[in-house]
C-alpha atoms as a PDB file:
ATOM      1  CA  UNK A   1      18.705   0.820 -17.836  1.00  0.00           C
ATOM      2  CA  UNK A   2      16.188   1.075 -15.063  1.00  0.00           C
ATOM      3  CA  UNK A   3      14.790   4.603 -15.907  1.00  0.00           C
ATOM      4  CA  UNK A   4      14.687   3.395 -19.301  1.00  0.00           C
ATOM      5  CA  UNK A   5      12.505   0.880 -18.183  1.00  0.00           C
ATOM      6  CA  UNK A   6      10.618   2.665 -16.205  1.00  0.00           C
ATOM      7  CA  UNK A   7      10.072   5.434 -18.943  1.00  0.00           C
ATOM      8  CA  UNK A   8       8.736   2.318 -21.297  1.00  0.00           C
ATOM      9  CA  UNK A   9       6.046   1.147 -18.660  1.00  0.00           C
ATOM     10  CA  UNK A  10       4.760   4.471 -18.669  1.00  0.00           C
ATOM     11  CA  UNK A  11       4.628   4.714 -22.281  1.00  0.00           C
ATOM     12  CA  UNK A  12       2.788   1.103 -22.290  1.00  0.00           C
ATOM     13  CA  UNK A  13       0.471   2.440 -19.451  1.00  0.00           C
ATOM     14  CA  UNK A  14      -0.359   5.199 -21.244  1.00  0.00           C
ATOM     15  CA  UNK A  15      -1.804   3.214 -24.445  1.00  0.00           C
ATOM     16  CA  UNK A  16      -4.722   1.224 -21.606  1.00  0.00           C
ATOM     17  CA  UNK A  17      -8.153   2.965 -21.563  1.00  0.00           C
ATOM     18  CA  UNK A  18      -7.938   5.692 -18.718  1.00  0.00           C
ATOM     19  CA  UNK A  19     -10.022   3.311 -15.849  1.00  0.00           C
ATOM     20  CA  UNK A  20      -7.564   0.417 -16.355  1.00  0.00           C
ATOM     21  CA  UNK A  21      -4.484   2.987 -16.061  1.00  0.00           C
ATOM     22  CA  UNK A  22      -5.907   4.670 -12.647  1.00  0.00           C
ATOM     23  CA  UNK A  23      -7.007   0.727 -11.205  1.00  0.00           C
ATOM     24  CA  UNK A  24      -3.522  -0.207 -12.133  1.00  0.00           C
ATOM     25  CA  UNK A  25      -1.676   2.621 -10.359  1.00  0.00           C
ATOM     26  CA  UNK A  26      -3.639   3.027  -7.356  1.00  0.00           C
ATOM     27  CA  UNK A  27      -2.968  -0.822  -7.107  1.00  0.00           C
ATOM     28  CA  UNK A  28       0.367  -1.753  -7.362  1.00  0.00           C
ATOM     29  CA  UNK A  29       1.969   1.570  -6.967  1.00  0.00           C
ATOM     30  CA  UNK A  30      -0.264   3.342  -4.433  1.00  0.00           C
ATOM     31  CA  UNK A  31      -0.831  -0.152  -2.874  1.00  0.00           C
ATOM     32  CA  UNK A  32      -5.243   0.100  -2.497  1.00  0.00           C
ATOM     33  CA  UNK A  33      -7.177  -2.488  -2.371  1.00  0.00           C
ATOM     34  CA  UNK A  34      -9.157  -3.593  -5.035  1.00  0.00           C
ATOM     35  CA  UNK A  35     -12.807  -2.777  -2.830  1.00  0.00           C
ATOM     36  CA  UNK A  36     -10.674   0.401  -2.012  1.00  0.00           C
ATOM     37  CA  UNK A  37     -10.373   0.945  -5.743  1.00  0.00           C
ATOM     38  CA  UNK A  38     -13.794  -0.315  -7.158  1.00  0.00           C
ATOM     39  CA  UNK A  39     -15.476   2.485  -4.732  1.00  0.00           C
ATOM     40  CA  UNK A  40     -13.330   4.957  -6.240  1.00  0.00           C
ATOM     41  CA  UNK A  41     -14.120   4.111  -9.701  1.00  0.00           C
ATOM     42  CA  UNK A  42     -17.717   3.735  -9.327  1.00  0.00           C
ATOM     43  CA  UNK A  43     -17.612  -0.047 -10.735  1.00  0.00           C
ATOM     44  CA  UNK A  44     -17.633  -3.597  -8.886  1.00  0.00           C
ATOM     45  CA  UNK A  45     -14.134  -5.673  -7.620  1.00  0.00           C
ATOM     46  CA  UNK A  46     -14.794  -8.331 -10.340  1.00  0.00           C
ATOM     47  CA  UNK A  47     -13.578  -4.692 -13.005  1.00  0.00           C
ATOM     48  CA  UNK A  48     -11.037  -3.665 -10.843  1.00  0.00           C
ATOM     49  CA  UNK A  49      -9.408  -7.159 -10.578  1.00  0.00           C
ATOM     50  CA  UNK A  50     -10.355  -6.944 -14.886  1.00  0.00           C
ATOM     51  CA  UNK A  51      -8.550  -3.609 -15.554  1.00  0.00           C
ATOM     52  CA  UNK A  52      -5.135  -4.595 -13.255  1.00  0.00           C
ATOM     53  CA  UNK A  53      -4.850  -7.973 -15.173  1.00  0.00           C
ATOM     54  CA  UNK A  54      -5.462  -6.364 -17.774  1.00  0.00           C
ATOM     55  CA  UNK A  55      -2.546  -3.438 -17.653  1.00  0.00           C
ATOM     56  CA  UNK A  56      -0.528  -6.336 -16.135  1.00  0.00           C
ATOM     57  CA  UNK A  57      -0.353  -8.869 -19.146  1.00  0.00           C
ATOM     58  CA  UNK A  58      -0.316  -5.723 -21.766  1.00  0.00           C
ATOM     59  CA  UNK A  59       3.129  -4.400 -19.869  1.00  0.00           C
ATOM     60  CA  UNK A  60       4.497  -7.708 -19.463  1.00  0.00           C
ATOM     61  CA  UNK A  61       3.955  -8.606 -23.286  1.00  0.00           C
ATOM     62  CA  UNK A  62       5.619  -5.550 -24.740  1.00  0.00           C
ATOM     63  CA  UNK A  63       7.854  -5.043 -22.733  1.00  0.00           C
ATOM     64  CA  UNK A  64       9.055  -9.058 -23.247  1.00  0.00           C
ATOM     65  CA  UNK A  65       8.913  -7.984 -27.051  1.00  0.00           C
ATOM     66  CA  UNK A  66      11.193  -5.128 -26.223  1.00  0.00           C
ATOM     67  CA  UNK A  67      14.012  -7.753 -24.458  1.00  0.00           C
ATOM     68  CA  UNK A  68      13.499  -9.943 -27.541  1.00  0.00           C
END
């Protein structure tokens, strides 16, 4: 169950525009910080903090749809 899961947030991750997929995994599974990030990515902490809320609520509402 937990690879499927897994395998389903990729899928979901895969369907964000590229820079809100690469803030989103150097967040929360490389564990940078957003200034960390936003110097990366060439673009200011107000995107960064944009783009992970953004990949957030996108995998949270599918994949609630997919427990439904």
């Amino acid at each position: 169950y937990r690879r499927q899961r897994i395998a389903r947030l990729a899928v979901l991750l895969n369907e964000l525009p590229p820079a809100c997929q690469k803030a989103f995994v150097m967040n929360k599974i490389e564990g940078r910080k957003h200034s960390e990030i936003a110097r990366s990515l060439g673009v200011s902490v107000s995107m960064v903090e944009k783009h992970v809320m953004r990949a957030l609520f996108h995998c949270r509402d599918l994949m609630r749809d997919d427990a439904d």
